[in-house]
Coordinates of C-alpha atoms and ligand atoms in Angstrom, one line a residue:
X299 CA 37.2 123.7 48.3
X300 CA 33.5 124.4 48.5
X301 CA 32.5 127.9 49.7
X302 CA 30.9 128.0 53.1
X303 CA 27.3 129.2 53.4
X304 CA 26.1 126.7 55.9
X305 CA 28.0 125.0 58.6
X306 CA 27.8 121.3 59.6
X307 CA 29.3 120.0 62.8
X308 CA 30.4 116.4 62.4
X309 CA 31.2 114.2 65.4
X310 CA 34.1 111.7 65.3
X311 CA 34.2 109.3 68.3
X312 CA 37.5 107.8 69.6
X313 CA 36.8 104.5 67.9
X314 CA 35.8 106.0 64.6
X315 CA 39.2 106.9 63.3
X316 CA 38.5 105.6 59.8
X317 CA 41.1 107.4 57.6
X318 CA 39.4 106.2 54.5
X319 CA 35.8 107.2 55.3
X320 CA 34.0 109.1 52.5
X321 CA 33.6 112.1 54.8
X322 CA 37.2 112.9 54.4
X323 CA 37.5 112.5 50.7
X324 CA 37.0 116.2 49.9
X325 CA 38.0 119.3 51.8
X326 CA 34.9 121.1 52.7
X327 CA 35.0 124.6 54.3
X328 CA 31.4 124.2 55.5
X329 CA 32.3 121.3 57.8
X330 CA 33.9 121.3 61.2
X331 CA 34.9 118.0 62.8
X332 CA 34.6 117.5 66.5
X333 CA 37.0 115.1 68.3
X334 CA 36.8 115.0 72.1
X335 CA 38.6 113.6 75.1
X336 CA 35.9 113.3 77.8
X337 CA 35.7 112.1 81.3
X338 CA 32.4 110.3 80.5
X339 CA 34.6 108.0 78.3
X340 CA 37.6 107.7 80.6
X341 CA 35.4 107.0 83.6
X342 CA 32.6 104.6 82.5
X343 CA 34.9 101.8 83.7
X344 CA 38.3 101.6 85.2
X345 CA 40.6 101.5 82.2
X346 CA 44.1 100.1 81.8
X347 CA 46.6 103.0 81.5
X348 CA 47.7 101.8 78.0
X349 CA 44.1 101.9 76.8
X350 CA 43.7 105.5 77.8
X351 CA 47.1 106.5 76.2
X352 CA 46.3 104.4 73.1
X353 CA 43.0 106.1 72.4
X354 CA 44.2 109.6 73.2
X355 CA 47.3 109.2 71.0
X356 CA 45.4 107.7 68.1
X357 CA 42.9 110.6 68.3
X358 CA 45.8 113.2 68.4
X359 CA 47.3 111.5 65.3
X360 CA 44.0 111.4 63.5
X361 CA 43.3 115.1 64.1
X362 CA 46.8 115.9 62.8
X363 CA 46.1 113.8 59.7
X364 CA 42.8 115.6 59.1
X365 CA 44.3 119.1 59.6
X366 CA 47.2 118.2 57.3
X367 CA 44.6 117.4 54.6
X368 CA 42.9 120.7 55.0
X369 CA 39.9 119.8 57.2
X370 CA 38.7 122.0 60.0
X371 CA 38.9 120.2 63.3
X372 CA 38.0 121.1 66.9
X373 CA 40.1 118.8 69.1
X374 CA 38.8 119.2 72.6
X375 CA 41.3 118.1 75.2
X376 CA 40.4 116.8 78.6
X377 CA 41.7 119.8 80.5
X378 CA 40.1 122.4 78.2
X379 CA 37.9 124.9 80.2
X380 CA 35.1 124.6 77.7
X381 CA 35.0 120.8 78.2
X382 CA 31.7 119.7 79.9
X383 CA 33.1 116.1 80.0
X384 CA 29.8 114.9 78.6
X385 CA 29.0 114.0 75.0
X386 CA 25.6 115.7 74.7
X387 CA 26.6 118.9 76.6
X388 CA 29.8 119.3 74.5
X389 CA 27.9 118.8 71.2
X390 CA 25.3 121.4 72.2
X391 CA 28.0 123.8 73.2
X392 CA 29.9 123.4 69.9
X393 CA 26.8 123.5 67.8
X394 CA 26.1 127.0 69.3
X395 CA 29.8 128.0 69.2
X396 CA 30.3 127.1 65.5
X397 CA 26.8 128.4 64.6
X398 CA 26.2 125.0 63.0
X399 CA 23.0 124.6 61.1
X400 CA 23.3 120.8 60.8
X401 CA 24.8 118.0 62.9
X402 CA 26.1 114.7 61.7
X403 CA 27.5 111.6 63.3
X404 CA 28.6 108.1 62.4
X405 CA 26.5 105.3 64.0
X406 CA 28.3 104.5 67.2
X407 CA 29.1 100.9 68.0
X408 CA 28.1 101.1 71.6
X409 CA 24.6 101.0 72.8
X410 CA 25.0 103.7 75.6
X411 CA 26.4 106.2 73.0
X412 CA 23.6 105.4 70.5
X413 CA 21.1 106.1 73.2
X414 CA 22.7 109.3 74.2
X415 CA 22.9 110.5 70.6
X416 CA 19.3 109.6 69.9
X417 CA 18.2 111.6 72.9
X418 CA 20.3 114.5 71.9
X419 CA 18.8 114.4 68.4
X420 CA 15.4 115.3 70.0
X421 CA 16.9 118.3 71.8
X422 CA 18.8 119.9 69.0
X423 CA 16.8 122.3 66.9
X424 CA 18.8 121.7 63.7
X425 CA 18.7 118.8 61.2
X426 CA 20.6 115.7 62.4
X427 CA 21.9 113.0 60.1
X428 CA 23.6 109.7 61.0
X429 CA 25.8 107.8 58.5
X430 CA 27.6 104.4 58.4
X431 CA 31.1 104.1 59.7
X432 CA 32.1 102.3 56.5
X433 CA 34.1 99.8 58.5
X434 CA 32.2 96.5 58.9
X435 CA 31.1 94.0 56.4
X436 CA 27.6 93.9 57.9
X437 CA 25.2 96.5 59.2
X438 CA 24.2 96.6 62.9
X439 CA 20.9 94.9 62.1
X440 CA 22.1 92.3 59.7
X441 CA 22.4 89.3 62.1
X442 CA 19.0 89.6 63.5
X443 CA 17.6 89.7 60.0
X444 CA 19.7 86.7 58.9
X445 CA 18.6 84.4 61.7
X446 CA 15.1 85.8 62.3
X447 CA 13.4 83.6 64.9
X448 CA 16.1 80.9 64.6
X449 CA 19.0 80.4 67.1
X450 CA 22.2 82.1 65.9
X451 CA 24.9 79.7 64.8
X452 CA 28.3 81.3 64.0
X453 CA 29.3 78.6 61.5
X454 CA 26.1 79.2 59.4
X455 CA 26.6 82.9 59.4
X456 CA 30.3 82.5 58.5
X457 CA 29.6 80.3 55.5
X458 CA 27.0 82.8 54.2
X459 CA 29.6 85.6 54.6
X460 CA 32.2 83.6 52.6
X461 CA 29.6 83.0 49.9
X462 CA 28.3 86.6 49.9
X463 CA 31.8 88.1 49.6
X464 CA 33.3 85.4 47.5
X465 CA 36.1 84.7 49.9
X466 CA 38.1 81.4 49.7
X467 CA 35.6 80.0 47.2
X468 CA 36.4 77.9 44.2
X469 CA 34.8 78.6 40.8
X470 CA 31.8 76.3 41.5
X471 CA 31.0 78.1 44.7
X472 CA 32.3 75.4 47.0
X473 CA 34.9 76.2 49.7
X474 CA 38.5 76.1 48.7
X475 CA 40.2 72.9 49.9
X476 CA 36.9 71.1 50.1
X477 CA 36.0 72.2 53.6
X478 CA 34.7 75.4 55.3
X479 CA 36.7 74.9 58.4
X480 CA 40.2 73.5 59.0
X481 CA 40.2 73.7 62.8
X482 CA 41.3 70.0 63.1
X483 CA 44.7 71.0 61.5
X484 CA 45.1 73.9 63.9
X485 CA 45.5 74.3 67.6
X486 CA 48.7 72.5 68.5
X487 CA 50.8 73.3 71.6
X488 CA 54.0 75.3 71.0
X489 CA 57.0 73.1 71.9
X490 CA 59.5 76.0 71.5
X491 CA 61.6 74.0 69.1
X492 CA 62.0 76.8 66.6
X493 CA 62.8 80.5 66.8
X494 CA 59.8 82.7 66.9
X495 CA 59.8 85.9 64.9
X496 CA 60.0 89.0 67.2
X497 CA 56.7 90.8 67.6
X498 CA 56.4 94.1 65.8
X499 CA 56.5 96.6 68.7
X500 CA 56.7 100.3 68.5
X501 CA 58.5 102.5 71.0
X502 CA 56.6 105.8 71.1
X503 CA 57.3 108.2 73.9
X504 CA 53.8 109.3 75.1
X505 CA 54.9 110.7 78.4
X506 CA 53.1 114.0 77.5
X507 CA 49.8 112.1 77.0
X508 CA 50.3 110.1 80.2
X509 CA 51.0 113.4 82.1
X510 CA 47.8 114.9 80.6
X511 CA 45.8 111.8 81.8
X512 CA 47.3 112.0 85.3
X513 CA 46.9 115.8 85.7
X514 CA 43.2 115.4 84.7
X515 CA 42.8 113.1 87.7
X516 CA 41.7 110.1 85.6
X517 CA 42.1 106.8 87.5
X518 CA 43.6 103.8 85.8
X519 CA 45.5 100.6 86.5
X520 CA 48.2 98.6 84.8
X521 CA 51.6 99.5 83.4
X522 CA 51.3 102.7 81.3
X523 CA 54.5 101.9 79.4
X524 CA 54.3 105.6 78.3
X525 CA 58.0 106.0 77.3
X526 CA 58.0 103.0 75.0
X527 CA 54.4 102.6 74.0
X528 CA 54.3 99.6 71.7
X529 CA 50.8 99.8 70.0
X530 CA 50.2 101.3 66.6
X531 CA 48.5 104.7 66.9
X532 CA 48.2 105.8 63.2
X533 CA 46.9 104.0 60.1
X534 CA 50.5 103.8 58.7
X535 CA 51.7 102.1 61.8
X536 CA 48.7 99.8 61.9
X537 CA 49.4 98.7 58.3
X538 CA 53.0 98.0 59.2
X539 CA 51.8 95.7 61.9
X540 CA 49.4 94.0 59.5
X541 CA 52.1 93.6 56.8
X542 CA 54.5 92.2 59.4
X543 CA 51.9 89.7 60.5
X544 CA 51.2 88.6 56.9
X545 CA 54.9 88.1 56.2
X546 CA 56.2 86.5 59.4
X547 CA 53.3 85.2 61.5
X548 CA 50.4 84.2 59.4
X549 CA 52.0 80.9 58.0
X550 CA 52.1 79.6 61.6
X551 CA 49.0 81.4 62.9
X552 CA 46.5 78.5 62.6
X553 CA 48.7 75.8 64.1
X554 CA 49.6 77.7 67.2
X555 CA 46.4 79.7 67.6
X556 CA 45.6 78.1 70.9
X557 CA 49.1 77.7 72.3
X558 CA 50.2 79.6 75.4
X559 CA 53.9 80.2 76.3
X560 CA 55.4 82.1 79.3
X561 CA 58.2 83.7 77.3
X562 CA 56.1 84.6 74.2
X563 CA 53.0 86.5 75.1
X564 CA 52.0 87.2 71.5
X565 CA 53.2 83.9 69.7
X566 CA 51.8 84.1 66.2
X567 CA 48.9 86.4 67.0
X568 CA 48.4 89.5 64.9
X569 CA 48.0 92.2 67.6
X570 CA 45.7 94.1 65.3
X571 CA 42.5 94.3 67.4
X572 CA 43.2 97.8 68.7
X573 CA 43.9 99.1 65.1
X574 CA 40.7 97.3 63.9
X575 CA 38.4 98.4 66.7
X576 CA 39.5 102.1 66.4
X577 CA 38.9 101.6 62.7
X578 CA 42.3 102.7 61.6
X579 CA 42.3 99.6 59.4
X580 CA 39.3 97.8 57.9
X581 CA 38.4 94.1 58.3
X582 CA 38.1 93.7 54.5
X583 CA 41.7 94.9 54.0
X584 CA 43.2 92.3 56.4
X585 CA 41.0 89.5 55.1
X586 CA 42.0 90.3 51.5
X587 CA 45.6 90.5 52.4
X588 CA 45.5 87.1 54.1
X589 CA 43.8 85.5 51.0
X590 CA 46.5 87.0 48.8
X591 CA 49.1 85.3 51.0
X592 CA 47.4 82.0 50.4
X593 CA 47.2 82.6 46.6
X594 CA 50.9 83.4 46.6
X595 CA 51.4 80.1 48.4
X596 CA 53.1 81.9 51.2
X597 CA 50.7 80.6 53.9
X598 CA 48.6 77.4 53.9
X599 CA 44.9 77.3 53.7
X600 CA 44.4 76.1 57.3
X601 CA 46.1 79.2 58.7
X602 CA 44.5 81.6 56.2
X603 CA 41.0 80.2 56.7
X604 CA 41.5 80.2 60.5
X605 CA 42.4 83.9 60.4
X606 CA 39.6 84.8 58.0
X607 CA 37.1 83.1 60.2
X608 CA 38.1 85.2 63.2
X609 CA 37.5 88.4 61.3
X610 CA 34.8 87.7 58.8
X611 CA 33.1 85.2 61.1
X612 CA 33.5 85.8 64.8
X613 CA 34.1 89.6 64.8
X614 CA 31.0 90.4 62.6
X615 CA 28.9 87.7 64.4
X616 CA 29.7 89.2 67.8
X617 CA 28.7 92.7 66.6
X618 CA 25.5 91.3 65.2
X619 CA 24.6 89.6 68.4
X620 CA 25.3 92.8 70.4
X621 CA 22.9 94.9 68.3
X622 CA 20.3 92.2 68.1
X623 CA 20.2 91.4 71.8
X624 CA 21.0 94.7 73.6
X625 CA 20.1 96.2 76.0
X626 CA 18.8 93.1 77.7
X627 CA 22.1 91.2 77.0
X628 CA 24.1 93.3 79.4
X629 CA 21.9 92.1 82.3
X630 CA 22.0 88.4 81.5
X631 CA 23.1 86.1 84.3
X632 CA 21.5 82.7 83.5
X633 CA 23.7 80.7 85.9
X634 CA 22.9 83.2 88.7
X635 CA 26.5 83.6 89.6
X636 CA 27.2 85.9 92.5
X637 CA 30.8 85.6 93.7
X638 CA 33.1 88.6 93.9
X639 CA 36.0 89.0 91.5
X640 CA 39.2 87.6 93.2
X641 CA 41.5 90.3 94.3
X642 CA 44.5 88.9 92.4
X643 CA 42.8 89.9 89.2
X644 CA 44.1 93.4 89.9
X645 CA 47.6 92.3 90.9
X646 CA 48.5 88.9 89.4
X647 CA 49.4 87.7 92.9
X648 CA 48.2 84.2 92.9
X649 CA 49.9 80.8 93.4
X650 CA 48.1 79.5 90.3
X651 CA 50.8 80.0 87.8
X652 CA 48.6 80.1 84.7
X653 CA 46.5 82.9 86.2
X654 CA 49.6 84.6 87.6
X655 CA 51.2 84.6 84.2
X656 CA 48.2 85.7 82.2
X657 CA 47.0 88.4 84.6
X658 CA 50.6 89.8 85.0
X659 CA 51.0 89.8 81.2
X660 CA 47.6 91.6 80.9
X661 CA 48.6 94.3 83.5
X662 CA 51.9 94.8 81.8
X663 CA 50.8 94.8 78.1
X664 CA 47.0 95.4 78.1
X665 CA 46.9 92.3 76.0
X666 CA 46.2 88.6 76.2
X667 CA 45.4 86.4 73.3
X668 CA 42.1 84.6 72.8
X669 CA 42.9 81.3 74.6
X670 CA 44.5 83.1 77.5
X671 CA 41.3 85.2 77.9
X672 CA 38.9 82.3 77.4
X673 CA 40.6 79.2 78.8
X674 CA 42.7 80.6 81.6
X675 CA 41.0 83.7 83.2
X676 CA 37.5 83.2 81.8
X677 CA 37.6 79.5 82.6
X678 CA 38.5 80.1 86.2
X679 CA 36.1 82.9 86.8
X680 CA 33.2 80.8 85.4
X681 CA 34.2 77.7 87.4
X682 CA 34.4 80.0 90.5
X683 CA 30.9 81.4 89.8
X684 CA 32.0 85.1 89.7
X685 CA 29.2 87.6 88.9
X686 CA 29.2 88.3 85.1
X687 CA 29.0 92.1 85.8
X688 CA 32.3 92.0 87.7
X689 CA 33.8 89.8 84.9
X690 CA 32.6 92.2 82.3
X691 CA 34.0 95.3 84.1
X692 CA 37.4 93.7 84.4
X693 CA 37.6 92.6 80.7
X694 CA 36.2 96.0 79.5
X695 CA 38.9 97.8 81.5
X696 CA 42.0 95.7 81.1
X697 CA 42.4 95.0 77.3
X698 CA 43.4 97.8 74.9
X699 CA 40.9 96.5 72.3
X700 CA 38.0 96.3 74.7
X701 CA 34.9 98.1 73.4
X702 CA 31.6 96.9 74.7
X703 CA 30.1 95.4 71.5
X704 CA 33.0 93.0 71.2
X705 CA 33.9 92.7 74.9
X706 CA 30.5 91.8 76.3
X707 CA 29.6 89.2 73.7
X708 CA 32.9 87.5 74.2
X709 CA 32.9 87.8 78.0
X710 CA 29.3 87.4 79.1
X711 CA 28.4 85.2 76.1
X712 CA 31.3 83.0 74.9
X713 CA 33.3 83.0 78.1
X714 CA 30.8 83.1 81.0
X715 CA 27.8 81.4 79.4
X716 CA 25.7 84.0 81.2
X717 CA 23.5 84.3 78.1
X718 CA 22.5 80.7 78.4
X719 CA 23.9 79.7 75.1
X720 CA 23.2 82.5 72.6
X721 CA 26.8 82.8 71.5
X722 CA 28.2 79.4 72.4
X723 CA 26.5 76.0 72.5
X724 CA 28.3 74.9 75.7
X725 CA 30.3 76.5 78.5
X726 CA 34.1 76.9 77.7
X727 CA 35.5 75.3 80.9
X728 CA 38.3 72.8 81.4
X729 CA 40.3 71.1 84.1
X730 CA 44.0 71.4 84.4
X731 CA 44.6 68.9 81.6
X732 CA 43.8 71.3 78.8
X733 CA 46.0 74.1 80.3
X734 CA 48.8 71.7 80.8
X735 CA 48.5 70.4 77.2
X736 CA 48.4 73.8 75.6
X737 CA 50.9 75.8 77.7
X738 CA 54.1 75.6 79.8
X739 CA 52.4 77.2 82.8
X740 CA 51.9 74.1 84.9
X741 CA 55.6 73.4 85.1
X742 CA 56.3 76.3 87.3
X743 CA 53.2 76.0 89.4
X744 CA 52.6 75.6 93.1
X745 CA 49.8 73.2 92.3
X746 CA 50.0 69.9 90.4
X747 CA 47.9 69.5 87.3
X748 CA 47.5 65.7 87.7
X749 CA 46.3 65.9 91.4
X750 CA 42.6 66.2 91.8
X751 CA 42.1 66.5 95.6
X752 CA 44.1 67.1 98.7
X753 CA 47.5 68.9 99.2
X754 CA 48.7 70.6 96.0
X755 CA 45.7 69.7 93.9
X756 CA 45.1 72.0 91.0
X757 CA 41.9 74.1 91.8
X758 CA 40.8 73.8 88.1
X759 CA 40.3 70.0 88.7
X760 CA 37.8 70.0 91.5
X761 CA 36.1 73.3 90.5
X762 CA 35.4 71.8 87.1
X763 CA 33.3 69.0 88.6
X764 CA 31.7 71.3 91.2
X765 CA 30.6 73.5 88.3
X766 CA 28.9 70.7 86.4
X767 CA 27.4 69.2 89.5
X768 CA 25.8 72.4 90.7
X769 CA 24.5 73.4 87.3
X770 CA 23.2 69.9 86.4
X771 CA 19.5 71.0 86.1
X772 CA 20.5 73.7 83.6
X773 CA 22.9 71.6 81.6
X774 CA 22.4 67.9 81.6
X775 CA 20.0 68.1 78.7
X776 CA 22.7 69.7 76.5
X777 CA 23.7 67.1 74.0
X778 CA 27.3 68.5 73.9
X779 CA 27.7 67.8 77.6
X780 CA 26.5 64.2 77.6
X781 CA 30.0 62.7 78.0
X782 CA 30.8 65.0 80.9
X783 CA 27.8 63.8 82.9
X784 CA 28.4 60.2 81.9
X785 CA 32.0 60.4 83.3
X786 CA 30.7 62.1 86.5
X787 CA 28.0 59.5 87.0
X788 CA 30.5 56.7 86.6
X789 CA 32.7 58.0 89.5
X790 CA 32.3 56.5 92.9
X791 CA 30.4 58.3 95.6
X792 CA 33.6 58.8 97.6
X793 CA 35.5 60.3 94.7
X794 CA 32.6 62.7 93.9
X795 CA 32.4 63.7 97.6
X796 CA 36.1 64.3 97.8
X797 CA 36.0 66.5 94.7
X798 CA 33.1 68.5 95.9
X799 CA 34.6 69.1 99.3
X800 CA 37.9 70.1 97.8
X801 CA 36.1 72.6 95.5
X802 CA 34.1 74.0 98.4
X803 CA 37.4 74.5 100.3
X804 CA 38.9 76.4 97.4
X805 CA 35.7 78.4 96.8
X806 CA 35.9 79.5 100.4
X807 CA 39.3 81.1 99.9
X808 CA 39.5 82.3 96.3
X809 CA 41.7 85.3 97.3
X810 CA 44.3 83.0 98.8
X811 CA 44.7 80.5 96.0
Ligands
FAD58 P1 44.4 87.3 66.6 O1 44.3 86.1 67.4 O2 45.6 87.5 65.8 O3 43.1 87.3 65.7 C1 42.9 88.3 64.6 C2 41.7 89.1 64.8 O4 40.5 88.3 64.8 C3 41.6 89.9 66.1 O5 42.4 91.1 66.1 C4 40.1 90.2 66.2 O6 39.8 91.3 65.5 C5 39.5 89.0 65.5 N1 39.0 88.0 66.5 C6 39.5 86.9 66.9 N2 38.6 86.3 67.8 C7 37.6 87.1 68.0 C8 36.4 87.0 68.7 N3 36.1 86.0 69.5 N4 35.6 88.1 68.7 C9 35.8 89.1 67.9 N5 36.9 89.2 67.1 C10 37.8 88.2 67.1 N6 38.3 91.1 71.2 C11 38.3 92.4 71.0 O7 38.6 93.0 70.0 N7 37.9 93.2 72.1 C12 37.6 92.7 73.3 O8 37.2 93.4 74.2 C13 37.6 91.3 73.4 N8 37.3 90.7 74.6 C14 37.4 89.3 74.8 C15 37.0 88.7 76.0 C16 37.1 87.4 76.1 C17 36.6 86.7 77.4 C18 37.5 86.6 75.0 C19 37.5 85.1 75.2 C20 37.8 87.1 73.8 C21 37.8 88.5 73.7 N9 38.1 89.1 72.4 C22 38.0 90.5 72.3 C23 38.5 88.3 71.2 C24 40.0 88.0 71.1 O9 40.5 87.5 72.2 C25 40.8 89.3 70.6 O10 40.2 89.9 69.5 C26 42.2 88.9 70.3 O11 42.8 88.3 71.4 C27 43.0 90.2 69.9 O12 44.3 89.9 69.6 P2 44.9 89.7 68.2 O13 44.7 91.0 67.4 O14 46.4 89.4 68.3 O15 44.1 88.6 67.6
SF4_59 FE1 47.1 76.5 86.4 FE2 46.5 74.2 87.7 FE3 48.4 74.3 85.8 FE4 48.8 75.5 88.1 S1 48.6 73.3 87.8 S2 49.3 76.3 86.1 S3 46.7 76.3 88.6 S4 46.3 74.6 85.5

């Protein structure tokens, strides 16, 4: 233990719970860590109750871990009289209170916090130092540097990451299995012919934290599930979830990655995004563990490569896009969509069974897997022309893993095409055929997936063509959409008119669908 002459105040944000950060390697009497619950964080968007409980619980556990290891920590609770509920005001207060002669923080992952801390830096009269979170493979600036003036392409970035980090490469530097991508072998529907392993769920009683949230008057929505909270909230629990995934789920991860099933919300997905995004576990840990499973021949290359691509590719790529394109990115609305978010997004009360199932599941668990987010909810909101601000707010609130850097790039970019094609090369939309193929939702639906117009017609079918027709000037030069416009152009005028009229009728009563 070093003797204290000076004192440094070090900030730890709620998504910086990196148990293995070099800050915590040695006990240091001259350092005080500051961990804060604040209304500025609970109120910048309406959060799902499980998201609030999850972050508060993970912060409690992290503070307990630091204290157990001899570190000095101020844990400012939401109802503490000293709490100004504002990041900068609290830091200024504790700098004075602790008589700190230096302030340090880890680079935040959100633009608004970065801006706030940079502004604070100018106001503090003591030295300020910012350090890396030691979590990601890449720095915040890496992607902009990698692409320069060229358009970003995830696949190019991903291949360079595989090469740089020597992941799934053979001795001569070529990709293992002779291909970079095994997507063709993945993405099958789940026919329910075999028994699925049970998901690894915890059952924490966090009634005390939920009471704290409620007593502080923090608004939220969704099922708090406070007495049997299922998400991991320590590093140890997070590693248990990862190990469970590697042993029981990874071998079938690739093949059923895009499948959706009413009875099985999680299928073979890992449920590790909350643990990753709070930094309780590191991306390199899970990638290395997955590669080991392949080396042990416990999981095939298609599954392992598919999983590695999500983390080493998509997750790092999205973060890079965020830091490259913010702050302008948050205001992009290239398709000029204006419609209000349908009311059933907050209740799940819609006759469209796919949306009913996915929204209800999200309200209940604070989770939906990628294809549920992209090809059910996102698909519909894009076809319906909902304003991307409203779509972003909803996604940022409802999912336990939603932090702006990874939420906005997925939502505004990949899902809503509001960035005009920075993240994806074409909009992710489909008619009912895709949902019917990949899920069992259509079986129990009020609407019929095969019917395009008239009584009982599935709204996805006519909205799909309405979307491409109304956005023709912006899209018909896109080479990836050539087939879509060819098919549209081949349809008779009567058929087109019927589809457009049907879509107009549905667009006029979104809340009643
Ligand atoms: P798995 O399917 O098991 O995948 C493993 C891991 O890969 C995930 O935990 C995640 O860390 C990573 N991953 C997979 N796809 C992506 C992706 N597109 N971008 C970044 N990482 C990815 N992910 C978030 O972490 N936070 C969000 O707020 C978020 N919002 C999304 C919004 C929309 C509209 C869409 C289409 C996707 C969003 N995603 C988001 C990506 C993805 O849906 C989730 O990471 C995933 O569903 C989390 O569940 P899992 O851990 O079981 O993932
Ligand atoms: Fe969804 Fe249409 Fe299928 Fe109903 S018929 S579940 S609305 S895709």
